[in-house]
Amino acid sequence: MGQISREKAFRSFGGMLEVFDHESHACQCTMRFAVFTPPQAEHGAVPVLWWLSGLTCTWANAAEKSGIQRYAAEHGLMVIFPDTSPRGDGVANDEAYDLGQGAGFYINATQEPWAPHFQMEEYVVNELCSVVRDNLHMADMERQGISGHSMGGHGALTLHLKHPERYKSVSAFSPIVNPADTPWGEKCFAAYLGDDREAWKDHDTISLVKRQPTNAQLLIDVGADDEFEDPYLMSSRIIDACADAGQSLAHNVRDGYDHSYYFVSSFMGTHMAHHAAILNSK
Amino acid sequence: MGQISREKAFRSFGGMLEVFDHESHACQCTMRFAVFTPPQAEHGAVPVLWWLSGLTCTWANAAEKSGIQRYAAEHGLMVIFPDTSPRGDGVANDEAYDLGQGAGFYINATQEPWAPHFQMEEYVVNELCSVVRDNLHMADMERQGISGHSMGGHGALTLHLKHPERYKSVSAFSPIVNPADTPWGEKCFAAYLGDDREAWKDHDTISLVKRQPTNAQLLIDVGADDEFEDPYLMSSRIIDACADAGQSLAHNVRDGYDHSYYFVSSFMGTHMAHHAAILNSK
């Protein structure tokens, strides 16, 4: 338990990007994740930023395309890139890109055939957190933040709202903010959690903001030309929800940008500055 | 002739990344290329930097992974990303990754079955240059630079050495500097140019530097742990060749870095500053 094996390593922006495999108890399969360790970790513990990716992604999408390492190296943040679901021949799957492997939605499935492996909330919040603490000694687990894209934006926002003391800074690109009431979320929540729509609200940013706002500012960027905004993201619903609940929000709609990593990379610098300002001041 | 059709477009770092198809006379097939236009082009003509990619790549590798748009937007440089070869069902190919489609080597083939389509030097230097001039009116063709990675580093160095008045700034990541005497180049030069090794020297950086050094500084970065350095790149041979020929050279060997875009992206900022300093002062 807790042992990791290094599968790949790349020097990047003066730090190291490493890819590890480990046997996951929560997901009952081998899980792969990546870690970027900034050069500042040579001199002491550094804050930890969790990056949660979107549908169909692995650790690689953000590490290759988002430009995050440059800013992590500037600000001295470690970045953890979990996978987006359990994987493997023995793991349930679906032909669709938006259900099953690659579409874990950062929740714990209660329904068959998903429940035995699809425990991504438990995996990210508890198991992988312990694995990082036990194996990456320069990770300062008292200073954690969380961000992500699309389905991973949903993950970042909901995990922060559920665990505000854990994830002290939070941001999201193009997030699915209302999965309990939009197609991607409805499909996966029905499959993973069953038909009780009331239970879905425990994993829905709009519902969570209204129920349990936090003291943090939610930083959200969305492309004005995001091809998934309506009906999949409906990210503008976050504006009224935060206003009603008294949740601090910085919500930027970026002219001309779409849903891709070309958009994410363009504003990664401002998100990383947001996280660094909070995490480096603790 | 000269007409281009826009297939994709992405807003990126305040500029636009666009992907075009056009019918190539030189390559006798449909060719695809990408262009990043920086925000400064809204206010006037901007310099043009050619990015030549390596084996197996298309326009997409650098646009997605190198981080080049960020620096192009900072410095106000247009970037052109040509493909690495002609492509299509009617185009000769080979099962190997290092011959045929994806491996054009930026030379003009004289041998069958390659000669009808593999005219990449003619394509990049003349045809695509005209296409850019005719269609992208903010491209200042009096201020051009060239860079690339691996096979594209070979392309950048050789095309600069052949056309120093055209490509006023030049740099290369992990370049194949001596293709006439290393395995990748020997394989492709034999196939495309035939068995006369003397003729290969017209497309070999080491030979060209000795024969016709330029007034520009060659900026070259190589990873100290590049897995292809020996025997494929042999990039260190450039040091003595430049010293002997009086060619100005800045040659950086970067500790711990490999051949990947994790390396390229880490030093893209210094290369773009190099090009901008030359091209923006003209």
XYZ file of C-alpha atoms in Angstrom:
564
model
C 0.000 0.000 0.000
C 1.167 3.448 -0.856
C 4.057 2.264 -3.002
C 4.586 3.987 -6.331
C 6.768 3.105 -9.297
C 8.179 5.743 -11.580
C 7.339 4.973 -15.206
C 8.539 8.125 -16.949
C 10.436 11.275 -16.096
C 11.015 14.470 -18.045
C 12.970 17.530 -17.035
C 10.728 20.540 -17.637
C 11.288 24.234 -16.860
C 14.046 23.451 -14.397
C 11.872 20.996 -12.460
C 10.843 17.399 -13.031
C 7.692 15.926 -14.482
C 7.363 12.344 -13.286
C 4.734 9.732 -14.110
C 3.955 7.096 -11.493
C 1.912 3.904 -11.374
C 0.484 2.516 -8.154
C -2.052 -0.041 -7.028
C -5.159 1.813 -5.956
C -7.216 0.382 -3.118
C -10.079 2.788 -3.800
C -10.293 1.999 -7.516
C -9.114 -1.612 -7.340
C -6.792 -1.233 -10.287
C -3.449 0.208 -11.258
C -3.715 3.996 -11.439
C -1.333 6.367 -13.159
C -0.691 9.958 -12.151
C 1.910 12.616 -12.893
C 3.697 15.094 -10.649
C 5.522 18.260 -11.572
C 8.051 19.179 -8.909
C 9.293 22.756 -9.271
C 12.947 23.697 -8.791
C 12.097 25.419 -5.489
C 11.508 21.977 -3.935
C 15.266 21.533 -3.792
C 15.272 24.050 -0.953
C 12.160 23.157 1.031
C 8.531 22.099 1.017
C 6.279 23.611 -1.643
C 2.486 23.984 -1.963
C 0.524 21.379 -3.886
C -1.889 22.194 -6.702
C -4.221 19.468 -7.942
C -5.073 19.591 -11.643
C -8.192 17.639 -12.632
C -8.629 17.010 -16.338
C -11.737 16.683 -18.472
C -13.543 13.924 -20.358
C -11.276 11.503 -22.277
C -8.094 12.975 -20.772
C -5.253 11.431 -18.794
C -2.396 13.024 -16.833
C -0.832 13.904 -20.176
C -3.223 16.482 -21.624
C -2.474 19.260 -19.179
C 1.194 18.343 -18.811
C 1.698 18.515 -22.582
C -0.652 21.291 -23.609
C -1.573 23.665 -20.787
C 1.797 25.298 -20.188
C 1.236 24.831 -16.451
C 4.811 23.771 -15.705
C 6.176 27.156 -16.676
C 4.048 28.936 -14.108
C 4.475 26.230 -11.490
C 8.226 26.668 -11.844
C 7.903 30.435 -11.541
C 5.747 30.312 -8.417
C 7.187 27.197 -6.794
C 4.083 25.013 -6.872
C 4.022 21.237 -7.109
C 1.297 20.053 -9.492
C -0.425 16.658 -9.238
C -2.194 15.357 -12.370
C -4.505 12.419 -11.488
C -6.119 10.316 -14.197
C -9.787 10.964 -14.981
C -11.017 7.464 -14.086
C -9.968 3.926 -13.270
C -8.783 2.018 -16.333
C -7.935 -1.460 -17.518
C -9.430 -4.606 -19.008
C -11.169 -5.551 -15.784
C -12.746 -2.127 -15.329
C -16.279 -1.401 -16.547
C -16.494 0.799 -19.610
C -18.842 2.192 -22.209
C -18.319 2.922 -25.885
C -19.321 6.540 -25.391
C -16.577 9.068 -24.663
C -18.671 10.586 -21.867
C -19.268 7.531 -19.668
C -16.947 5.009 -18.059
C -13.199 5.065 -18.568
C -12.027 8.647 -19.011
C -15.242 9.973 -17.446
C -15.021 9.320 -13.713
C -16.547 12.690 -12.750
C -14.657 12.736 -9.411
C -17.487 10.990 -7.550
C -17.947 7.593 -5.880
C -20.227 5.289 -7.868
C -22.869 3.352 -5.943
C -24.366 1.493 -8.909
C -23.320 -1.588 -10.836
C -21.262 -2.145 -12.898
C -19.410 1.024 -11.879
C -19.196 0.800 -8.086
C -16.294 -1.693 -7.810
C -13.812 0.671 -9.510
C -15.298 4.131 -10.038
C -14.414 5.696 -6.675
C -12.687 8.779 -7.951
C -13.632 11.142 -5.117
C -12.240 8.724 -2.539
C -9.231 8.189 -4.764
C -8.349 11.840 -5.291
C -9.293 13.261 -1.897
C -8.011 10.501 0.344
C -5.951 7.796 -1.269
C -3.837 9.774 -3.716
C -3.423 12.511 -1.138
C -1.902 9.944 1.239
C 0.261 8.540 -1.523
C 1.614 12.020 -2.251
C 2.226 12.726 1.430
C 4.020 9.429 1.930
C 6.151 9.499 -1.184
C 6.780 13.114 -2.167
C 8.388 14.628 0.870
C 8.630 18.139 -0.526
C 4.830 18.336 -0.811
C 3.458 20.674 1.862
C 0.017 19.165 2.447
C -1.001 22.124 4.601
C -1.028 24.269 1.455
C -3.171 22.652 -1.214
C -5.153 24.170 -4.048
C -7.230 22.662 -6.833
C -8.029 23.486 -10.453
C -9.239 21.746 -13.563
C -10.893 21.891 -16.959
C -14.447 21.008 -18.003
C -15.340 17.797 -16.087
C -12.210 18.575 -14.075
C -13.505 22.084 -13.434
C -16.575 20.428 -11.936
C -14.232 18.260 -9.888
C -12.184 21.198 -8.659
C -15.183 23.304 -7.671
C -17.099 20.495 -5.934
C -14.086 19.110 -4.092
C -13.232 22.597 -2.851
C -16.822 23.203 -1.744
C -16.857 19.876 0.110
C -13.382 20.325 1.592
C -12.627 24.054 1.811
C -10.134 23.538 4.622
C -8.189 21.132 2.424
C -8.228 22.989 -0.889
C -7.502 26.562 0.095
C -7.401 27.939 -3.430
C -9.683 26.945 -6.277
C -10.141 27.761 -9.942
C -11.739 26.225 -12.991
C -11.622 26.515 -16.770
C -14.842 25.877 -18.702
C -16.405 23.965 -15.807
C -19.551 21.864 -15.815
C -21.168 23.759 -12.946
C -24.566 22.112 -12.863
C -24.092 18.427 -13.715
C -27.291 17.489 -11.895
C -29.187 19.443 -14.528
C -27.136 19.240 -17.750
C -26.645 16.319 -20.172
C -23.113 15.105 -19.419
C -23.722 15.100 -15.690
C -27.204 13.635 -15.894
C -25.931 10.731 -17.956
C -23.034 9.912 -15.623
C -24.831 10.648 -12.363
C -27.717 8.362 -13.377
C -25.257 5.620 -14.261
C -22.951 5.995 -11.274
C -25.366 7.166 -8.564
C -28.766 5.880 -9.646
C -32.029 7.655 -10.280
C -32.390 9.664 -7.060
C -31.791 13.135 -8.444
C -31.799 14.601 -4.961
C -28.620 12.669 -4.185
C -26.968 14.155 -7.260
C -27.017 17.567 -5.630
C -24.244 16.508 -3.274
C -21.968 16.641 -6.299
C -23.318 19.675 -8.093
C -21.521 23.002 -7.831
C -24.691 25.095 -8.096
C -26.329 23.146 -5.267
C -23.202 23.083 -3.124
C -22.601 26.819 -3.440
C -26.123 27.505 -2.232
C -25.865 24.988 0.595
C -22.359 25.584 1.851
C -20.537 28.608 0.433
C -16.902 29.006 1.398
C -14.644 31.916 2.220
C -12.549 31.386 -0.881
C -12.962 33.172 -4.177
C -13.938 30.899 -7.058
C -11.913 31.888 -10.122
C -13.592 30.732 -13.330
C -12.671 31.372 -16.951
C -14.894 30.376 -19.843
C -14.512 30.932 -23.567
C -17.257 33.061 -25.068
C -17.267 30.703 -28.079
C -17.109 27.499 -26.023
C -18.856 24.930 -28.192
C -20.044 23.003 -25.119
C -21.383 25.892 -23.030
C -25.002 25.239 -23.977
C -26.249 22.733 -22.991
C -23.270 20.887 -21.462
C -21.538 23.393 -19.205
C -24.114 26.114 -18.500
C -21.285 27.739 -16.622
C -23.024 31.114 -16.481
C -25.431 29.662 -13.926
C -22.642 30.040 -11.395
C -23.037 33.816 -11.421
C -26.501 34.008 -9.870
C -25.818 31.064 -7.587
C -22.773 32.776 -6.088
C -24.547 36.106 -5.818
C -27.473 34.484 -3.985
C -25.227 32.505 -1.666
C -22.675 35.213 -0.935
C -19.913 33.136 -2.495
C -17.031 35.227 -3.799
C -16.601 34.705 -7.540
C -14.337 36.025 -10.293
C -15.996 34.944 -13.523
C -14.292 35.812 -16.798
C -15.854 35.231 -20.195
C -13.081 35.397 -22.757
C -13.984 36.722 -26.197
C -13.314 34.405 -29.088
C -12.007 31.451 -27.076
C -13.337 27.899 -27.331
C -13.190 24.833 -25.060
C -9.710 23.653 -26.059
C -6.338 23.715 -24.376
C -5.528 26.667 -26.641
C -7.924 28.515 -24.360
C -6.677 26.915 -21.145
C -3.035 27.677 -21.929
C -3.856 31.297 -22.742
C -5.139 31.972 -19.221
C -3.150 29.452 -17.215
C -0.843 32.238 -16.096
C -3.605 34.181 -14.375
C -4.937 31.049 -12.670
C -1.530 30.047 -11.410
C -0.914 33.554 -10.069
C -4.238 33.257 -8.202
C -3.248 29.965 -6.602
C 0.266 31.138 -5.810
C -0.957 34.325 -4.142
C -3.037 32.266 -1.729
C -0.837 29.221 -1.227
C 2.476 31.041 -0.963
C 1.120 33.463 1.641
C 0.008 30.739 4.063
C -3.053 28.745 -57.435
C -2.236 30.320 -54.104
C -5.739 29.901 -52.732
C -6.074 28.664 -49.183
C -9.076 27.397 -47.242
C -9.333 27.774 -43.497
C -10.056 24.421 -41.859
C -9.729 25.306 -38.181
C -9.232 28.376 -36.038
C -8.434 28.796 -32.372
C -7.993 31.949 -30.377
C -4.728 31.650 -28.480
C -2.902 34.168 -26.276
C -4.852 37.054 -27.698
C -3.992 36.097 -31.278
C -5.333 33.503 -33.692
C -4.061 30.072 -34.600
C -5.471 29.102 -37.984
C -5.069 25.907 -39.965
C -5.222 26.110 -43.753
C -5.344 23.619 -46.609
C -4.151 24.447 -50.093
C -3.274 22.683 -53.315
C 0.500 22.538 -53.560
C 2.082 22.738 -56.976
C 5.493 21.767 -55.612
C 4.233 18.693 -53.755
C 1.348 17.838 -56.091
C -1.063 17.221 -53.243
C -3.162 19.050 -50.686
C -0.895 20.489 -48.028
C -1.924 21.686 -44.581
C -0.152 24.368 -42.558
C -0.923 26.494 -39.522
C -0.343 30.169 -38.808
C -0.276 31.968 -35.492
C -1.054 35.646 -35.946
C -0.145 37.697 -32.879
C -2.367 40.481 -31.563
C 0.135 43.097 -32.778
C -0.893 42.284 -36.370
C -4.069 44.282 -35.782
C -1.910 47.394 -35.889
C 0.579 46.636 -38.631
C 2.830 44.148 -40.352
C 4.744 41.720 -38.138
C 7.844 39.574 -38.687
C 7.432 35.959 -39.749
C 9.044 33.023 -37.960
C 9.042 29.646 -39.667
C 8.790 26.644 -37.351
C 9.901 23.340 -38.886
C 8.899 20.213 -36.982
C 10.598 16.857 -36.614
C 9.988 13.295 -37.780
C 6.342 12.120 -37.578
C 5.055 15.604 -36.713
C 2.483 17.870 -38.358
C 1.634 21.528 -37.771
C 0.009 20.471 -34.510
C 2.936 19.298 -32.392
C 4.544 22.670 -31.876
C 1.239 24.551 -31.769
C -0.062 22.289 -29.014
C 3.063 21.511 -27.022
C 5.846 24.045 -27.494
C 4.270 27.073 -25.848
C 5.445 29.160 -28.815
C 2.222 31.185 -29.094
C 2.770 32.786 -25.708
C 6.126 34.205 -26.742
C 4.982 35.029 -30.264
C 2.187 37.077 -28.716
C 4.622 38.804 -26.371
C 7.070 39.744 -29.102
C 4.629 40.248 -31.952
C 5.857 37.506 -34.275
C 3.740 35.588 -36.781
C 4.593 31.881 -36.756
C 4.132 29.567 -39.756
C 3.986 25.817 -39.063
C 4.400 23.821 -42.321
C 3.783 20.095 -42.403
C 6.822 17.792 -42.418
C 6.085 16.170 -45.783
C 3.509 15.727 -48.509
C 0.700 13.372 -47.489
C -2.203 11.435 -48.892
C -3.152 8.152 -50.494
C -1.465 8.997 -53.772
C 1.798 9.998 -52.108
C 4.655 7.508 -51.750
C 5.226 6.257 -48.228
C 7.169 3.771 -46.148
C 6.189 1.821 -43.059
C 9.116 3.245 -41.130
C 8.549 6.429 -39.124
C 11.764 7.895 -40.486
C 11.138 7.715 -44.233
C 8.318 8.970 -46.438
C 5.270 10.749 -45.066
C 6.210 12.699 -41.940
C 9.901 12.603 -42.912
C 10.359 15.041 -45.781
C 13.699 16.391 -44.509
C 13.117 19.777 -46.185
C 14.891 18.728 -49.383
C 13.809 18.101 -52.982
C 13.788 14.413 -53.894
C 15.322 13.409 -57.224
C 14.657 9.682 -56.960
C 11.616 7.511 -57.543
C 9.127 6.963 -56.016
C 9.703 10.141 -53.994
C 10.430 12.806 -56.612
C 6.820 13.481 -57.735
C 5.733 14.740 -54.304
C 8.677 15.121 -51.922
C 9.749 18.658 -52.861
C 9.755 20.120 -49.379
C 12.570 22.633 -49.877
C 10.816 24.102 -52.907
C 7.555 23.983 -50.976
C 8.762 25.780 -47.858
C 11.203 28.243 -49.364
C 9.257 29.288 -52.437
C 5.680 28.070 -52.709
C 4.471 28.433 -49.141
C 6.350 31.703 -48.826
C 4.361 33.038 -51.784
C 1.144 31.678 -50.350
C 1.819 33.488 -47.095
C 2.716 36.714 -48.872
C -0.392 36.567 -51.022
C -2.878 35.614 -48.331
C -1.636 36.920 -44.987
C -1.240 40.599 -45.525
C 0.135 41.337 -42.080
C 3.178 39.124 -42.759
C 6.269 41.265 -43.267
C 8.288 39.096 -45.625
C 11.312 41.379 -45.269
C 11.687 40.152 -41.695
C 11.777 36.354 -41.623
C 13.418 33.964 -39.204
C 13.484 30.190 -38.971
C 13.614 27.597 -36.206
C 12.763 23.968 -35.677
C 13.236 20.741 -33.767
C 15.253 17.639 -34.656
C 14.694 17.043 -38.412
C 13.187 20.538 -38.332
C 16.345 21.832 -36.663
C 18.233 20.441 -39.646
C 15.718 22.195 -41.871
C 16.084 25.517 -40.100
C 19.880 25.485 -40.107
C 20.281 24.360 -43.709
C 17.638 26.700 -45.113
C 19.235 29.617 -43.268
C 22.692 28.669 -44.547
C 21.363 28.426 -48.098
C 19.266 31.608 -47.835
C 20.818 33.863 -45.197
C 19.322 36.981 -46.749
C 15.852 35.444 -46.449
C 16.006 33.932 -42.956
C 17.706 36.644 -40.931
C 17.450 34.854 -37.589
C 17.944 31.145 -36.999
C 17.796 28.709 -34.120
C 17.369 24.995 -33.598
C 16.425 22.559 -30.858
C 18.099 19.128 -30.884
C 19.025 19.416 -34.559
C 20.330 16.718 -36.873
C 23.440 18.688 -37.883
C 25.210 16.112 -39.992
C 22.552 14.121 -41.862
C 25.030 13.191 -44.591
C 26.939 11.177 -41.986
C 24.337 9.972 -39.427
C 21.681 7.238 -39.747
C 18.413 9.182 -40.140
C 19.888 11.446 -42.780
C 21.792 8.704 -44.598
C 18.601 6.670 -44.929
C 16.500 9.532 -46.273
C 19.191 11.152 -48.397
C 19.924 7.799 -50.075
C 16.230 7.313 -50.757
C 15.423 10.849 -51.865
C 18.712 11.921 -53.475
C 20.379 8.683 -54.542
C 23.776 7.223 -53.782
C 26.044 10.164 -54.615
C 27.107 11.123 -51.104
C 28.863 14.210 -52.398
C 25.479 15.639 -53.424
C 24.173 15.097 -49.898
C 26.553 17.746 -48.601
C 24.402 20.451 -50.186
C 21.856 19.670 -47.467
C 24.146 19.041 -44.521
C 24.663 21.724 -41.891
C 28.247 20.727 -41.114
C 29.211 20.906 -44.776
C 27.294 24.109 -45.417
C 28.801 25.919 -42.438
C 32.273 25.104 -43.704
C 31.428 26.078 -47.255
C 29.337 29.193 -46.751
C 29.211 30.567 -43.206
C 26.803 33.442 -42.591
C 26.880 36.575 -40.512
C 24.077 35.329 -38.245
C 24.534 33.615 -34.923
C 23.281 30.040 -34.872
C 21.411 29.464 -31.594
C 21.244 25.771 -30.733
C 19.894 24.047 -27.620
C 20.317 20.338 -26.992
C 19.332 18.201 -24.021
C 22.280 16.595 -22.279
C 20.179 13.421 -21.935
C 18.829 13.498 -25.493
C 18.206 9.857 -26.309
C 18.873 10.469 -30.027
C 22.092 12.498 -29.755
C 24.333 9.524 -30.535
C 24.170 8.372 -33.294
C 21.196 10.268 -34.780
C 21.839 13.957 -34.078
C 25.550 14.253 -33.317
C 24.746 17.876 -32.690
C 28.006 18.525 -30.889
C 29.796 18.296 -34.258
C 28.501 21.808 -34.926
C 30.899 23.265 -32.378
C 34.137 22.499 -34.197
C 32.570 23.143 -37.586
C 31.544 26.651 -36.573
C 34.862 27.348 -34.901
C 36.747 26.266 -38.020
C 34.501 28.252 -40.337
C 34.188 31.395 -38.244
C 30.423 30.920 -37.935
C 28.988 32.549 -34.837
C 27.356 29.945 -32.593
C 25.566 29.879 -29.236
C 25.420 26.196 -28.305
C 23.695 25.268 -25.067
C 23.693 21.750 -23.637
C 20.900 21.580 -21.069
C 21.430 19.291 -18.095
C 18.839 16.591 -17.612
C 16.721 17.384 -20.664
C 15.730 14.872 -23.332
C 14.512 15.141 -26.946
C 10.851 15.844 -26.164
C 8.672 18.931 -26.335
C 9.070 19.130 -22.536
C 12.589 20.222 -23.423
C 11.572 22.432 -26.339
C 8.925 24.259 -24.317
C 11.374 24.878 -21.472
C 13.690 26.915 -23.684
C 11.256 28.279 -26.246
C 11.290 31.596 -24.414
C 15.008 32.128 -24.965
C 14.761 31.181 -28.630
C 11.841 33.503 -29.246
C 13.684 36.351 -27.533
C 16.623 35.673 -29.852
C 14.446 35.861 -32.963
C 12.536 38.893 -31.715
C 15.718 40.819 -30.935
C 16.861 40.413 -34.535
C 13.564 40.619 -36.417
C 12.030 43.458 -34.426
C 15.128 45.617 -34.839
C 15.148 45.422 -38.645
